[in-house]
Coordinates of C-alpha atoms in Angstrom, one line a residue:
Chain A
X1 CA 0.0 0.1 -0.2
X2 CA 1.3 3.2 -0.6
X3 CA 1.5 5.9 2.1
X4 CA 0.6 9.6 1.7
X5 CA 2.3 11.8 4.0
X6 CA 1.1 15.5 4.5
X7 CA 3.0 18.3 5.9
X8 CA 2.1 20.7 7.8
X9 CA -0.6 18.9 9.5
X10 CA -1.6 23.0 10.2
X11 CA -0.2 25.8 8.7
X12 CA -1.6 29.2 9.7
X13 CA -1.8 32.2 6.9
X14 CA -3.0 35.2 6.2
X15 CA -5.5 36.5 3.8
X16 CA -3.9 37.6 0.9
X17 CA -0.6 36.0 1.5
X18 CA 0.9 32.1 -0.4
X19 CA 0.2 29.0 1.0
X20 CA 2.0 26.2 0.1
X21 CA 1.3 22.3 1.4
X22 CA 3.4 19.5 0.6
X23 CA 2.7 15.5 0.0
X24 CA 5.0 12.8 -0.3
X25 CA 4.4 9.4 -1.4
X26 CA 6.3 6.1 0.1
X27 CA 6.7 5.3 -3.1
X28 CA 6.8 6.4 -6.8
X29 CA 2.9 7.7 -7.8
X30 CA 4.4 8.9 -11.4
X31 CA 1.8 12.0 -11.6
X32 CA -1.8 10.1 -10.4
X33 CA -2.1 12.5 -7.6
X34 CA -5.5 14.5 -6.9
X35 CA -6.0 17.1 -4.3
X36 CA -8.6 17.9 -2.3
X37 CA -10.4 20.5 -0.1
X38 CA -12.8 19.7 2.6
X39 CA -14.7 22.3 4.6
X40 CA -16.6 21.7 7.8
X41 CA -20.3 19.3 6.9
X42 CA -19.0 19.2 3.2
X43 CA -18.1 16.1 1.2
X44 CA -14.5 17.2 -0.5
X45 CA -14.1 18.8 -3.4
X46 CA -11.5 17.8 -6.5
X47 CA -9.1 21.2 -7.0
X48 CA -6.5 19.2 -8.8
X49 CA -5.8 15.5 -10.9
X50 CA -2.8 14.7 -12.5
X51 CA -1.0 16.4 -10.2
X52 CA -0.9 19.9 -12.2
X53 CA -4.3 20.1 -14.2
X54 CA -7.4 21.9 -12.0
X55 CA -11.0 20.7 -12.3
X56 CA -13.6 22.2 -13.9
X57 CA -14.6 25.6 -12.0
X58 CA -11.4 25.7 -9.7
X59 CA -9.8 29.2 -9.8
X60 CA -6.4 29.7 -11.5
X61 CA -5.1 30.7 -8.2
X62 CA -4.7 27.1 -7.2
X63 CA -1.8 25.2 -8.3
X64 CA -0.4 21.9 -8.6
X65 CA 3.3 20.6 -9.1
X66 CA 5.5 17.5 -8.4
X67 CA 5.8 14.0 -10.0
X68 CA 7.5 10.6 -8.5
X69 CA 7.4 11.2 -4.8
X70 CA 7.4 14.7 -4.1
X71 CA 4.2 17.0 -4.7
X72 CA 3.2 20.4 -4.0
X73 CA -0.3 22.4 -3.7
X74 CA 0.4 26.4 -3.3
X75 CA -2.7 28.8 -3.2
X76 CA -1.3 32.2 -4.5
X77 CA -3.3 34.9 -2.8
X78 CA -5.7 33.4 0.1
X79 CA -9.2 33.7 0.2
X80 CA -11.6 33.7 3.4
X81 CA -13.1 30.4 1.5
X82 CA -9.5 28.7 1.1
X83 CA -9.3 27.7 4.6
X84 CA -10.1 24.3 4.7
X85 CA -8.6 20.9 5.4
X86 CA -7.0 19.8 1.9
X87 CA -6.2 16.1 1.2
X88 CA -3.8 14.3 -1.3
X89 CA -4.9 11.4 -2.9
X90 CA -2.7 9.0 -5.5
X91 CA -4.3 6.9 -7.8
X92 CA -1.3 5.2 -9.4
X93 CA -1.1 2.0 -7.1
X94 CA -4.1 0.2 -6.4
X95 CA -6.5 -1.4 -4.8
X96 CA -6.1 0.7 -2.5
X97 CA -6.5 3.7 -3.2
X98 CA -5.0 5.8 -0.3
X99 CA -5.1 9.7 0.7
X100 CA -3.1 11.9 2.7
X101 CA -4.2 12.5 6.4
X102 CA -5.1 15.7 5.6
X103 CA -3.1 19.5 5.9
X104 CA -5.8 22.2 7.6
X105 CA -4.9 25.4 6.1
X106 CA -6.4 28.3 9.1
X107 CA -6.7 31.7 9.7
X108 CA -3.2 33.3 11.0
Chain B
X1 CA -24.4 17.4 -13.9
X2 CA -24.5 14.3 -12.0
X3 CA -25.9 14.1 -8.7
X4 CA -25.5 11.3 -5.6
X5 CA -27.3 10.9 -2.8
X6 CA -26.7 8.0 0.0
X7 CA -29.1 6.6 2.1
X8 CA -29.7 4.2 4.6
X9 CA -29.5 3.8 8.4
X10 CA -27.9 6.0 10.6
X11 CA -27.4 3.4 13.4
X12 CA -26.5 -0.1 13.0
X13 CA -25.7 -2.5 16.3
X14 CA -22.4 -4.1 16.4
X15 CA -21.7 -7.1 15.1
X16 CA -25.0 -6.6 12.0
X17 CA -24.3 -5.6 8.9
X18 CA -24.3 -1.8 7.5
X19 CA -26.1 -1.3 4.1
X20 CA -26.0 2.1 2.3
X21 CA -27.4 2.5 -1.2
X22 CA -26.3 5.8 -3.3
X23 CA -28.4 6.9 -5.5
X24 CA -27.2 8.7 -9.3
X25 CA -29.0 11.2 -10.9
X26 CA -28.4 13.8 -13.7
X27 CA -26.1 10.9 -15.7
X28 CA -26.1 7.1 -16.2
X29 CA -24.4 4.8 -14.1
X30 CA -23.1 3.1 -16.8
X31 CA -19.5 3.1 -18.1
X32 CA -18.2 4.8 -14.8
X33 CA -16.4 3.1 -11.5
X34 CA -18.3 4.2 -8.3
X35 CA -16.9 3.7 -5.0
X36 CA -17.7 4.5 -1.5
X37 CA -15.2 6.1 0.5
X38 CA -15.7 6.9 4.4
X39 CA -14.2 9.2 6.8
X40 CA -14.2 8.6 10.4
X41 CA -15.3 11.7 12.5
X42 CA -12.4 14.1 13.1
X43 CA -10.3 12.1 10.3
X44 CA -8.9 11.3 7.0
X45 CA -10.5 9.9 4.1
X46 CA -10.4 5.8 3.9
X47 CA -11.3 4.6 0.4
X48 CA -13.7 1.0 0.8
X49 CA -14.1 -0.2 -2.9
X50 CA -15.9 0.4 -5.9
X51 CA -17.9 -1.2 -8.4
X52 CA -18.1 -1.0 -12.2
X53 CA -21.4 -0.9 -14.0
X54 CA -20.7 -4.5 -14.8
X55 CA -20.8 -5.4 -11.8
X56 CA -16.7 -5.9 -11.2
X57 CA -15.0 -4.1 -8.5
X58 CA -12.2 -3.9 -6.0
X59 CA -12.2 -3.6 -2.6
X60 CA -9.8 -2.3 -0.2
X61 CA -7.6 -4.9 1.5
X62 CA -8.2 -4.3 4.9
X63 CA -12.0 -4.6 4.6
X64 CA -11.9 -7.0 1.9
X65 CA -13.1 -9.7 4.1
X66 CA -16.4 -7.3 5.1
X67 CA -17.2 -5.8 2.3
X68 CA -20.2 -6.1 -0.8
X69 CA -20.1 -3.6 -3.2
X70 CA -23.2 -3.9 -6.0
X71 CA -24.8 -2.0 -8.8
X72 CA -28.5 -2.2 -10.2
X73 CA -28.1 0.1 -13.1
X74 CA -32.0 -0.4 -13.7
X75 CA -32.5 2.0 -10.6
X76 CA -29.5 3.8 -11.2
X77 CA -27.8 2.8 -8.3
X78 CA -25.1 1.0 -6.3
X79 CA -24.6 -0.3 -2.7
X80 CA -22.5 -0.9 0.2
X81 CA -23.0 -3.8 2.4
X82 CA -20.3 -4.2 5.0
X83 CA -21.0 -7.1 8.0
X84 CA -19.4 -7.7 11.2
X85 CA -19.4 -4.1 11.9
X86 CA -17.6 -2.3 15.4
X87 CA -17.4 1.1 16.8
X88 CA -14.4 1.7 14.4
X89 CA -16.8 1.3 11.1
X90 CA -18.2 4.3 12.6
X91 CA -18.3 6.9 10.0
X92 CA -19.1 9.9 7.5
X93 CA -19.8 7.2 3.9
X94 CA -19.4 8.8 0.8
X95 CA -20.3 7.7 -2.5
X96 CA -18.1 8.7 -5.1
X97 CA -18.0 8.8 -8.9
X98 CA -14.2 8.1 -10.3
X99 CA -12.6 9.3 -13.3
X100 CA -10.5 7.1 -14.9
X101 CA -7.6 8.0 -17.5
X102 CA -5.7 5.5 -19.7
X103 CA -4.5 3.0 -17.3
X104 CA -4.5 4.9 -14.5
X105 CA -6.8 4.4 -11.3
X106 CA -9.4 6.3 -9.9
X107 CA -9.6 10.3 -8.8
X108 CA -13.0 11.4 -8.0
X109 CA -15.0 14.6 -9.3
X110 CA -18.5 14.0 -8.0
X111 CA -19.3 13.1 -4.2
X112 CA -22.5 12.5 -2.4
X113 CA -23.3 14.4 0.8
X114 CA -22.5 11.8 3.0
X115 CA -24.4 9.4 5.8
X116 CA -23.4 9.3 9.1
X117 CA -23.7 6.0 10.2
X118 CA -23.1 5.0 14.1
X119 CA -21.9 1.6 15.3
X120 CA -23.6 1.2 18.8
X121 CA -25.9 -1.0 20.7

């Protein structure tokens, strides 16, 4: 099973600033990596697939990069609605599909 | 735009079987992979398994001995059964549509709102 590790567990950033979230895989997942955003009481929402392709309707301030075992989600200028929990998911080696434990992005 | 809605009992007794159904609207259940994903309160996400519209599927090895996922194309529904439940199975259960590109696996573009299932006597 591919273990996904996200860091940091909690990130405190001020609105308007840049946020950088990391995700590491225990073995190469090529670029088969997705990012999701989850707000309290809601289902996760797909942000990024293929490590760097934004999903439909996702604003350009969200960008993904990386390949192999190291991945990054960057939010270029944080808006109030961006404070949430973010998860990465690998879909290269399955079953099972595996998720990271999440990074909580909170207002500084 | 496809919509998914989970339904089923919110309370299950220990050792009994958890049963949930996901109803798909706004699109056909055919030609996609349909997954169940769960999230224990305050915890992360765990993929439970998927079913293809033909009825074939894959399960998380950690749950494989207890899980069955089936599909009913005539009703545009798919279902989860998890037997011999314990308190550790208490979670929000989400149904989701998998998007598969080439020979890669699935990421999840469409999700239901989730159903909380509590295992308690």
